[in-house]
Short mmCIF file of C-alpha atoms (C1' of nucleotides) in Angstrom, two decimals:
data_model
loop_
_atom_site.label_atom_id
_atom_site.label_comp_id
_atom_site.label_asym_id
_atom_site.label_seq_id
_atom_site.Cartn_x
_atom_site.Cartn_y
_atom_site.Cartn_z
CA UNK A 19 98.13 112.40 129.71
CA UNK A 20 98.13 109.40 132.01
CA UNK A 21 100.09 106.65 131.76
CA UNK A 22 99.06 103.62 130.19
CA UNK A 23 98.95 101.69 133.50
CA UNK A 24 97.35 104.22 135.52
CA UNK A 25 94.35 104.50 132.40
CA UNK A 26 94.26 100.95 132.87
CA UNK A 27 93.93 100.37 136.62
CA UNK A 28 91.69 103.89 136.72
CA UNK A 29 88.94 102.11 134.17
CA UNK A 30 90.07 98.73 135.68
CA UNK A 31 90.54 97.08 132.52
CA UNK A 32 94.14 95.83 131.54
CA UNK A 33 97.44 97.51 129.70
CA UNK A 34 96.68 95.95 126.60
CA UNK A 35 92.72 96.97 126.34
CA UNK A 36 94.15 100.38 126.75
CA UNK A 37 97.04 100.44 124.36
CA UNK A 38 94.50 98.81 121.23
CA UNK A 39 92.55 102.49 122.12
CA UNK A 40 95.73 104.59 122.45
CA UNK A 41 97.05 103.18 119.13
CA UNK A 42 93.82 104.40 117.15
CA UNK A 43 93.78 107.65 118.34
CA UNK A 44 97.93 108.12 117.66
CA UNK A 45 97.49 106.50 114.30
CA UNK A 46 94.11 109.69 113.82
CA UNK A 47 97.41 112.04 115.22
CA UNK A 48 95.13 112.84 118.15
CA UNK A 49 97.88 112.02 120.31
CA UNK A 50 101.74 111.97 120.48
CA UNK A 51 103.84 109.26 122.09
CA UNK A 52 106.56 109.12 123.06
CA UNK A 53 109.20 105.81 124.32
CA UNK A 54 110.28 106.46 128.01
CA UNK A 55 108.51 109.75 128.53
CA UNK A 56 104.67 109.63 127.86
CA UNK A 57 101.26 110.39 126.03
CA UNK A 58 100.54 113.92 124.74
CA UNK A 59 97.63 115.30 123.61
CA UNK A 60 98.02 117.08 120.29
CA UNK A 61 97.31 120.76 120.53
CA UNK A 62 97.19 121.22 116.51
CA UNK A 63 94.67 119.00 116.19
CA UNK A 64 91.52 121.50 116.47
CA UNK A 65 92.89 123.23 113.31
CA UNK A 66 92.28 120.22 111.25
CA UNK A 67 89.73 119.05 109.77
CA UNK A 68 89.98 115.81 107.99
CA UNK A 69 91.34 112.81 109.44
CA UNK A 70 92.33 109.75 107.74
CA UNK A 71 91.18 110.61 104.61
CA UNK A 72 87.47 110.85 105.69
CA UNK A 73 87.18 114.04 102.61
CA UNK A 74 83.59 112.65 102.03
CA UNK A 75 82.51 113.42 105.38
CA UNK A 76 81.24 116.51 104.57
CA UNK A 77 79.09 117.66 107.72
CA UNK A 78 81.99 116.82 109.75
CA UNK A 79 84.21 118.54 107.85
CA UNK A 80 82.22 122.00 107.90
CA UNK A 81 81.75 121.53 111.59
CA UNK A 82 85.08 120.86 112.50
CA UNK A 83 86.01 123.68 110.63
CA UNK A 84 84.01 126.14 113.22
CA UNK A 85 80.79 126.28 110.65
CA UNK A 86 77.27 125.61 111.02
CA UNK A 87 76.89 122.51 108.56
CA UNK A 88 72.97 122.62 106.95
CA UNK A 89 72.02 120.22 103.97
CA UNK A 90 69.78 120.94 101.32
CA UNK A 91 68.48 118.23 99.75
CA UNK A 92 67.90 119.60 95.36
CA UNK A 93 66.47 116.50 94.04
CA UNK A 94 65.73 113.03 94.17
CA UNK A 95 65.04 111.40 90.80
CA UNK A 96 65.44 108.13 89.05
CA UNK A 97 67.16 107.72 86.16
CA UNK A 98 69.26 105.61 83.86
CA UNK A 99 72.52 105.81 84.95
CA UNK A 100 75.74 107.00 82.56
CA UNK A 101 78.62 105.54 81.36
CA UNK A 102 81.16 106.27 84.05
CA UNK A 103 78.34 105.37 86.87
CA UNK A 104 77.03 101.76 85.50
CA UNK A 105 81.55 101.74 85.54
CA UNK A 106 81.99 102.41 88.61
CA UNK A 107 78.93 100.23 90.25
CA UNK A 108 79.18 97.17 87.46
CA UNK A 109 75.40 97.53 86.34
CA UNK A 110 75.01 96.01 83.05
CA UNK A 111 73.74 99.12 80.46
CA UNK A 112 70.51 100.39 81.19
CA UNK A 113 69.94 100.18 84.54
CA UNK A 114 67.98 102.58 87.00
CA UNK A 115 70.20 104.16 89.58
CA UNK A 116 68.36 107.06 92.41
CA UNK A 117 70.45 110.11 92.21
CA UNK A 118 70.70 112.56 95.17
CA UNK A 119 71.71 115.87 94.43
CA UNK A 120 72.63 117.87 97.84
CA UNK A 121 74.01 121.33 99.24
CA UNK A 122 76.12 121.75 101.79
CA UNK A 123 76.54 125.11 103.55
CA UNK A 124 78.89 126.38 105.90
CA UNK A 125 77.55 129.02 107.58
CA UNK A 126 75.02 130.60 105.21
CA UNK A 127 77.46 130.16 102.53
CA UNK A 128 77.01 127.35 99.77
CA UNK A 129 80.48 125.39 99.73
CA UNK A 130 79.93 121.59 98.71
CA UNK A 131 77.86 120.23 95.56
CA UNK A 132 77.46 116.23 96.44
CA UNK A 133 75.84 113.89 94.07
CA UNK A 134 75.17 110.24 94.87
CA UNK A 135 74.68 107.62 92.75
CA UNK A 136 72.80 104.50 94.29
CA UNK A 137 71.46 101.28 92.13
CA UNK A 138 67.61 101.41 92.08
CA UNK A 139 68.17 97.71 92.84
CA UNK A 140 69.66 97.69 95.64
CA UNK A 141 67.00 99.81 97.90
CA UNK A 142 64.84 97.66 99.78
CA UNK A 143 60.84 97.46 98.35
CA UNK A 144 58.76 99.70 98.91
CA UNK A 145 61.04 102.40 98.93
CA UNK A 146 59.74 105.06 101.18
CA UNK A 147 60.60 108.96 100.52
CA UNK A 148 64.01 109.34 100.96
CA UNK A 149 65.49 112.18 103.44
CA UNK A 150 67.90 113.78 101.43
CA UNK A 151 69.74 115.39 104.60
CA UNK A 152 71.41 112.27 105.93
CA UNK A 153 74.67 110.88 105.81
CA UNK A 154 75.31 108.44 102.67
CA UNK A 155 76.37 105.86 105.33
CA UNK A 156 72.85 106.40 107.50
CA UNK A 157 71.37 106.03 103.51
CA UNK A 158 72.78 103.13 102.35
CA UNK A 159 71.99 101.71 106.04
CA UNK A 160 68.38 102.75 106.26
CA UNK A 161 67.33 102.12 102.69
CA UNK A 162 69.68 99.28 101.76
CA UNK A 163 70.44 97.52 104.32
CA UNK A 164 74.26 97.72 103.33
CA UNK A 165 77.33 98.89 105.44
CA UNK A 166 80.24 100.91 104.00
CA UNK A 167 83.83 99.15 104.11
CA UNK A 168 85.66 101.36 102.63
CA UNK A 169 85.86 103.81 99.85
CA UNK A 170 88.33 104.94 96.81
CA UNK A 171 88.57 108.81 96.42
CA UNK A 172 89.80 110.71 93.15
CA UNK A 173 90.65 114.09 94.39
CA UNK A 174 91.15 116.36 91.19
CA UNK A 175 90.60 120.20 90.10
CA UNK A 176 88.41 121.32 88.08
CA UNK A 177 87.17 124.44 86.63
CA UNK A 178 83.65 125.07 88.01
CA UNK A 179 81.46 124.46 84.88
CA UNK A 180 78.35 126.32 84.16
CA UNK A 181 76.11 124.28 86.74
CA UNK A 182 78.36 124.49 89.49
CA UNK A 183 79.12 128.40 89.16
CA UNK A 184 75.21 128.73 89.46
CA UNK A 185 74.53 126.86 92.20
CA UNK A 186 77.74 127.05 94.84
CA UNK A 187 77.18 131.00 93.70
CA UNK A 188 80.88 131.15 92.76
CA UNK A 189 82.64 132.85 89.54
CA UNK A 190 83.07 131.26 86.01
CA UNK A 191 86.45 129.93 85.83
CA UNK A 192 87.12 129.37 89.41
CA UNK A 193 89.29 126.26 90.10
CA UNK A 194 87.10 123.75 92.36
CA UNK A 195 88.25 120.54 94.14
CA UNK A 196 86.69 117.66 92.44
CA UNK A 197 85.76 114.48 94.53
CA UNK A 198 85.17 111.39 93.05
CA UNK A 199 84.44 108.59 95.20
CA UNK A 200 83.05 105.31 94.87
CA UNK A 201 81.78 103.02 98.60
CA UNK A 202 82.13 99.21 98.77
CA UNK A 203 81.17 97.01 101.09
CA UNK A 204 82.94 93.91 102.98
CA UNK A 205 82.64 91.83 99.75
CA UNK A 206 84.08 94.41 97.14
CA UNK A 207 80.78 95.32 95.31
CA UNK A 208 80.54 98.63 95.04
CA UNK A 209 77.26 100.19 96.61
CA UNK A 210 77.25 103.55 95.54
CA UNK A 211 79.20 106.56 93.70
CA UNK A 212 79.09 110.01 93.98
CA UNK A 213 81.14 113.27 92.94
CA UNK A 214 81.21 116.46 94.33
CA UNK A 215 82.41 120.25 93.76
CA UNK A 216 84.09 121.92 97.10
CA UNK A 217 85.10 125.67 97.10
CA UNK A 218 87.87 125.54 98.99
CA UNK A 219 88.05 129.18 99.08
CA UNK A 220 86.12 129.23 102.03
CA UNK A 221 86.30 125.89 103.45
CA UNK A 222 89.94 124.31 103.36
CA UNK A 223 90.22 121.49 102.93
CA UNK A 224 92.94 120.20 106.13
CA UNK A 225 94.26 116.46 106.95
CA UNK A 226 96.59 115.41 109.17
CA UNK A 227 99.05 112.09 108.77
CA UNK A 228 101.00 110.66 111.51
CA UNK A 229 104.17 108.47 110.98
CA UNK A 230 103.63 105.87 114.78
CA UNK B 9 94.18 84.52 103.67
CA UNK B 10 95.07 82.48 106.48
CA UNK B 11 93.24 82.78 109.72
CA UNK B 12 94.90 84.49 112.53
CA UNK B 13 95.47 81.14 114.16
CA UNK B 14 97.40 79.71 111.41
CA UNK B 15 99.24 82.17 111.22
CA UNK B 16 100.25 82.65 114.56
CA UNK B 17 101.59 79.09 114.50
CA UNK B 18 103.37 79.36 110.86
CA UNK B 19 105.34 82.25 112.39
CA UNK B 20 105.68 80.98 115.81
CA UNK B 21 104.30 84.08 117.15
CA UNK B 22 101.21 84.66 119.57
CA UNK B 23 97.88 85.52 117.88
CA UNK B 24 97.86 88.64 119.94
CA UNK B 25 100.84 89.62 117.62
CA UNK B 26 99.20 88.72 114.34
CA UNK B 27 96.38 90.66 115.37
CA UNK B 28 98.39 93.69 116.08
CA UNK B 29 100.10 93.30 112.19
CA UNK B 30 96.65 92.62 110.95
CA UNK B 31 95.15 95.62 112.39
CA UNK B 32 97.28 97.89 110.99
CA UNK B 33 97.09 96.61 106.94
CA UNK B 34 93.21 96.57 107.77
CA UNK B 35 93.30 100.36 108.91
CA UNK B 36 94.80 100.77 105.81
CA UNK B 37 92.08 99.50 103.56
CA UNK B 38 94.76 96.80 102.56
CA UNK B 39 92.86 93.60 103.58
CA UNK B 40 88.89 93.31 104.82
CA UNK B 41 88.27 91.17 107.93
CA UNK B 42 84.78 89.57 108.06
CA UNK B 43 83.73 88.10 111.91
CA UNK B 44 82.93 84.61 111.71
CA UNK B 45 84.60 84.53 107.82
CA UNK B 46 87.88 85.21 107.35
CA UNK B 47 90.82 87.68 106.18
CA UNK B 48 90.84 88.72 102.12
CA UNK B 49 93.06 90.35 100.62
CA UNK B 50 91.47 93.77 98.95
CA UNK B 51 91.92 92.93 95.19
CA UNK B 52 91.41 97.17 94.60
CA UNK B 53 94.34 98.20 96.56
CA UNK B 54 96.26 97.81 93.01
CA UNK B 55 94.49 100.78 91.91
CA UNK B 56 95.33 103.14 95.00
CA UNK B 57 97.92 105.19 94.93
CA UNK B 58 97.77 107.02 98.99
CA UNK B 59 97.36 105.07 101.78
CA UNK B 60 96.24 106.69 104.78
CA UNK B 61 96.82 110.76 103.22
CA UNK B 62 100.28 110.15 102.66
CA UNK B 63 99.49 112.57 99.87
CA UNK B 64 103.27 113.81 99.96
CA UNK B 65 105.12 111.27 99.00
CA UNK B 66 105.43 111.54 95.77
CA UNK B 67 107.68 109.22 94.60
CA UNK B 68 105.78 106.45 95.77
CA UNK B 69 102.61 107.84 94.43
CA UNK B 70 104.15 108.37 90.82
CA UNK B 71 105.67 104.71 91.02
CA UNK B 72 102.29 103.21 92.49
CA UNK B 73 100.35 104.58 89.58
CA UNK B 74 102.32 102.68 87.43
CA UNK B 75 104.88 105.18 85.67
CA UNK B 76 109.01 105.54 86.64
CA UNK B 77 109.06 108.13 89.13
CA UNK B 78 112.78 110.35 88.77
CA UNK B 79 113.23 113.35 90.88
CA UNK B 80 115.23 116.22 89.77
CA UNK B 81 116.62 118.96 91.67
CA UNK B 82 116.20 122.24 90.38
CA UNK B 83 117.79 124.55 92.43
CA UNK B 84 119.24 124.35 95.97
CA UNK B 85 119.62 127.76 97.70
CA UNK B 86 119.68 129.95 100.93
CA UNK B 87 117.69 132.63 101.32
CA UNK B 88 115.52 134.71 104.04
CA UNK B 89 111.86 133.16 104.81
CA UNK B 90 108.65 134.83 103.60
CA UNK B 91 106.09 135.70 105.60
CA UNK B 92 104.06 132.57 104.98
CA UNK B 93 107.11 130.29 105.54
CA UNK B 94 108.03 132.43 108.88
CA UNK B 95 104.31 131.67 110.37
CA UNK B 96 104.36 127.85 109.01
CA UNK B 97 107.51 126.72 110.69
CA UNK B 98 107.59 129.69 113.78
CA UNK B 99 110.69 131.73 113.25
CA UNK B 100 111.44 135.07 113.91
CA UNK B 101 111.20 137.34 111.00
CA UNK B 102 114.46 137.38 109.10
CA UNK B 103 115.16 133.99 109.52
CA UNK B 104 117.75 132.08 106.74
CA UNK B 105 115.64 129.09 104.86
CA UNK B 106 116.94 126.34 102.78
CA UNK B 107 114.37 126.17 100.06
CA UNK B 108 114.48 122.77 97.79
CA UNK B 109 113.12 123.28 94.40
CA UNK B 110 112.11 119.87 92.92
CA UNK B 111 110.65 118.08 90.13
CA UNK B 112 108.92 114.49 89.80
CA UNK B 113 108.31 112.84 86.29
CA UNK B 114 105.84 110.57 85.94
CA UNK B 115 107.84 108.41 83.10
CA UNK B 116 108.96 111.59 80.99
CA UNK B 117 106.18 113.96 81.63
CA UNK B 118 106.96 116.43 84.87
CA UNK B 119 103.57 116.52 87.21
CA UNK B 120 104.84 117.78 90.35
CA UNK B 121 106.57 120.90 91.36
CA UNK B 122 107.92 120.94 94.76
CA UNK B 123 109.03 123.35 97.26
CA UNK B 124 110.74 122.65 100.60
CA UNK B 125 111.21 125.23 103.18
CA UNK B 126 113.52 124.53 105.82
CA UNK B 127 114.94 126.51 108.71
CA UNK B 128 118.92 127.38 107.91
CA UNK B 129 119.39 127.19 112.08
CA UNK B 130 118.14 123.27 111.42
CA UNK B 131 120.59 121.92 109.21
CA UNK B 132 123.77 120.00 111.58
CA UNK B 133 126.62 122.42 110.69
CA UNK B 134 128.93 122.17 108.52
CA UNK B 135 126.10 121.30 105.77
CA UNK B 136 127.78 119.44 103.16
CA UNK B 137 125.88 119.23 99.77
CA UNK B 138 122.46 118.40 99.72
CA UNK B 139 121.45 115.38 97.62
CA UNK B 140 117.82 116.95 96.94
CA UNK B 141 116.89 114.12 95.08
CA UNK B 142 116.06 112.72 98.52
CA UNK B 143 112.93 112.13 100.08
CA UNK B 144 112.04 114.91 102.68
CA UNK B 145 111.63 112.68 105.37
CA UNK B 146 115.46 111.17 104.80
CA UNK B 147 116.48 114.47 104.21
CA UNK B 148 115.43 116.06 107.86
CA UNK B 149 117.14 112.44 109.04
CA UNK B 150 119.98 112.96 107.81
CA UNK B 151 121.06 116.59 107.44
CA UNK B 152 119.10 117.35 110.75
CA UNK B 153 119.06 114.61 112.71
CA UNK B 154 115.38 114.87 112.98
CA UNK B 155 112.33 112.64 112.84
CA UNK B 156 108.68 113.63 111.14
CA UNK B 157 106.33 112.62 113.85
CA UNK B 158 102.88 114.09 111.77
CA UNK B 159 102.00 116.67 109.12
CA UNK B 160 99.71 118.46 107.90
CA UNK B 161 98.26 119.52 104.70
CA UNK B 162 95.90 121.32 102.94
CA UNK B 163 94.57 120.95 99.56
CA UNK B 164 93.39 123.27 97.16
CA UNK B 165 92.36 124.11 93.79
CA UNK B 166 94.90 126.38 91.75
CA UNK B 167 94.84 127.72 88.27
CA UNK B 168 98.93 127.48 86.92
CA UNK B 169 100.64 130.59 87.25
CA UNK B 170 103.58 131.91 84.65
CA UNK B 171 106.21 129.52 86.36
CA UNK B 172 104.34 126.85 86.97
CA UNK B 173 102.98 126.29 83.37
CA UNK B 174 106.45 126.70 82.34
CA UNK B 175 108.04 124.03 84.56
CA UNK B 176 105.13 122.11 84.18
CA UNK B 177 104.73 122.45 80.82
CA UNK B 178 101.15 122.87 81.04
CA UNK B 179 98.54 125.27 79.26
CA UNK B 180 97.94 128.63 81.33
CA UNK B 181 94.72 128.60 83.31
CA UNK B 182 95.03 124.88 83.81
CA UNK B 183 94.01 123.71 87.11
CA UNK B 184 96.63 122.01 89.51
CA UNK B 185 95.89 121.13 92.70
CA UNK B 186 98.08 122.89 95.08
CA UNK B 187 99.33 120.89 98.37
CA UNK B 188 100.79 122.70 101.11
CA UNK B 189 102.44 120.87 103.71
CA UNK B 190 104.08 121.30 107.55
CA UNK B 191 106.22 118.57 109.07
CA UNK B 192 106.50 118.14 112.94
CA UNK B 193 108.26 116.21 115.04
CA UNK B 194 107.05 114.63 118.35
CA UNK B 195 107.07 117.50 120.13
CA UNK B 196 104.96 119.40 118.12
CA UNK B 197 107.68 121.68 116.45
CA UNK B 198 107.41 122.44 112.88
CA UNK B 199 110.29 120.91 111.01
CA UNK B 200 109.85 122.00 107.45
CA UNK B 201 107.32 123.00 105.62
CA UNK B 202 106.32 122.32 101.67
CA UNK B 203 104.35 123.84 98.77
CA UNK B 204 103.75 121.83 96.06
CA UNK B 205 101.65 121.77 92.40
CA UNK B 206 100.38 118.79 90.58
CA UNK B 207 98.88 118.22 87.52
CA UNK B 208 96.20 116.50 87.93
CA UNK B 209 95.73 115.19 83.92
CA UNK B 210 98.44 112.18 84.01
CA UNK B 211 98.22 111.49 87.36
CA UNK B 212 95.38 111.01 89.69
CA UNK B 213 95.47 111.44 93.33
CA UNK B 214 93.77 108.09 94.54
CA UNK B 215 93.33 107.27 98.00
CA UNK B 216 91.01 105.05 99.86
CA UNK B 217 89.55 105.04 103.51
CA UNK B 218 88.38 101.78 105.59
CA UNK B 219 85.70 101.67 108.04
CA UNK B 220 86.78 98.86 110.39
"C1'" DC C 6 117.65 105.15 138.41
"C1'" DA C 7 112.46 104.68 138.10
"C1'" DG C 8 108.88 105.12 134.94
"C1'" DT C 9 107.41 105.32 130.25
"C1'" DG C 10 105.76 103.26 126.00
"C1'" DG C 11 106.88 99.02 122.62
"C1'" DT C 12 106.52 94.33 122.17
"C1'" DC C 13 105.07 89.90 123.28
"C1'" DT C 14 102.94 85.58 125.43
"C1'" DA C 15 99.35 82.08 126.48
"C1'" DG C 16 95.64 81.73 127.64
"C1'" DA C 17 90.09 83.06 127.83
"C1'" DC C 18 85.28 84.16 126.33
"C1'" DC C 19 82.23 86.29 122.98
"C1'" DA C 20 79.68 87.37 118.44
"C1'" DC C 21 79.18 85.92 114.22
"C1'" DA C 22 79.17 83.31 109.61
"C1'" DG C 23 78.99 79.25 107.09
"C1'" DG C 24 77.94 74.51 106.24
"C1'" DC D 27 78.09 72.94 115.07
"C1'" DT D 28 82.90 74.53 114.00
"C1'" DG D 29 85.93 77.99 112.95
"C1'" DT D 30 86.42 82.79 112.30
"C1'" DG D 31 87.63 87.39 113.90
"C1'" DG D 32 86.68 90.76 118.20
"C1'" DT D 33 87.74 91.57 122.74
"C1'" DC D 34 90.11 90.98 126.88
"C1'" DT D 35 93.29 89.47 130.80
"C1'" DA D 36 97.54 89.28 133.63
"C1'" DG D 37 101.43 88.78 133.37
"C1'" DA D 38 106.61 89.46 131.08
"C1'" DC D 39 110.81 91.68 129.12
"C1'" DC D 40 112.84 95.35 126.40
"C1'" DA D 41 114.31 100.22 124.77
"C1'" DC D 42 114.12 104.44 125.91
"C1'" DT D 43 113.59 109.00 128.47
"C1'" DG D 44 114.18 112.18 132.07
"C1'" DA D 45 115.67 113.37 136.48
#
DNA sequence: CAGTGGTCTAGACCACAGG
DNA sequence: CTGTGGTCTAGACCACTGA
């Protein structure tokens, strides 16, 4: 790649402009770098298909794993919310959550079960129909009004229960990779939860971490 | 937290420079930054045990979920590469391996079986005794004089096999998630690569993204 | 040796949040 | 309005690599 000072005279902004972009994409391990010799691209990074720990990012992950993502959106209902949900979002008992219940295929082939969890409360009046097909982040934006900060993942595996076997079309018995996840905003409150089911038997599941 | 001015004067350092040290614990999920606020400290960072995918290090992931992490070597030896190990790290077929056979408790209770794979023609001649108790990145330091530039993983969903249940000392047909793992250095040569199985019931793989 | 990235400075202006 | 973080500039010196 070009040099620093040649990116930053060719888009005639300074060294320093450039480097803040240079250091996000080595800390992704799009690029290498290297002290007294120069920027490389990094040729393993088509093979991968999570970076940073983005393992929610479902469409992005079937895509950049040579798929054709589609969504299916199962159902949208309102209901009390459990025990571990009310947990995880700190409702008090009893409170009305919107659960979204979505398929993700790869290809043809059914490979993630998602369900969200979002506080009936917090979706702004009137609440419109919902499109089921969009990104959590575009939901909780559109509907909410709220922005994503970060997110805490649980990454376990399961067996594939009854359910699950059904609908990702998969044997009894076969070991699934459980998500757990739960979004906050700038402020810590958690805005929504969700867990999902991912046959990794098609669709691996592939991160990369770079050391700077 | 202290703004980025005060802090650039407490330290006697440039705000430029706070901002780069800043960046990096925010990319991290470590502290939120609100424009216009101020810095906070992320009081849910206790409960995280990966930063950024480091999904590998074990040791600091056992110790980080609150248990004494102790690492013992099972068995040390030298033998030829499989198939899988040949592709991984790009050797000719017939190539010598070192393979590392390891085992992290969590307190008492083993939950990680590790394998390390790497290339004979690596290791800085003569090769003394290898302390495998070591972390894999010290251990390509010092007995190769190399440096782990990125890696990558994948994750997956495994039911325990006959050894693993035994080392383990889990039920057979539990599920484990399995974590296979290639080390490069900066110029995209694989270093070593990694196989490892963790029980998933004492320990939970916790990791957290941040949206800046 | 020349050129690279790594680090740093001392400013500047902007967008934004809170009182 | 003030103070915050977000962005940017135009320099500087250093450590390191490769020829």
């Amino acid at each position: 790649m070009p040099s620093e000072s040649e990116l930053a005279s060719e888009f005639d902004v300074s060294r320093a402009t450039i480097r803040t972009v240079l250091a996000s994409l080595a800390s992704e391990g799009l690029i290498l770098r290297k002290q007294g010799d120069g920027t490389y691209l990094n040729p393993l990074i088509r093979e991968v298909n999570t970076h940073l720990g983005g393992v929610w990012e479902f469409r992005r992950l079937i895509e950049s794993s040579g798929y054709k993502a589609t969504i299916k959106a199962l159902t949208t209902e309102t209901r009390v919310a459990q025990a571990s949900e009310l947990s995880a979002l700190g409702l008090p008992p009893g409170s009305q959550a919107l659960v979204l219940r979505r398929l993700f295929f790869a290809d043809l082939k059914p490979v993630i079960l998602a369900t969200n969890i979002i506080p009936y409360a917090m979706i702004i009046q009137p609440a419109g129909p919902i499109d089921g097909t969009l990104d959590i982040r575009e939901i909780l934006r559109r509907y909410c009004n709220k922005k994503i900060a970060f997110a805490i993942s649980d990454v376990q595996a399961r067996l594939a229960n009854g359910e699950a076997t059904e609908i990702l079309q998969c044997e009894p018995g076969l070991p699934l990779l459980q998500i757990s996840i739960t979004f906050y905003d700038q402020d810590n409150h958690p805005l929504a939860c969700g867990q999902s089911y991912y046959d990794d038997t098609t669709l691996r599941l592939r991160l990369v971490q770079s050391w700077g």
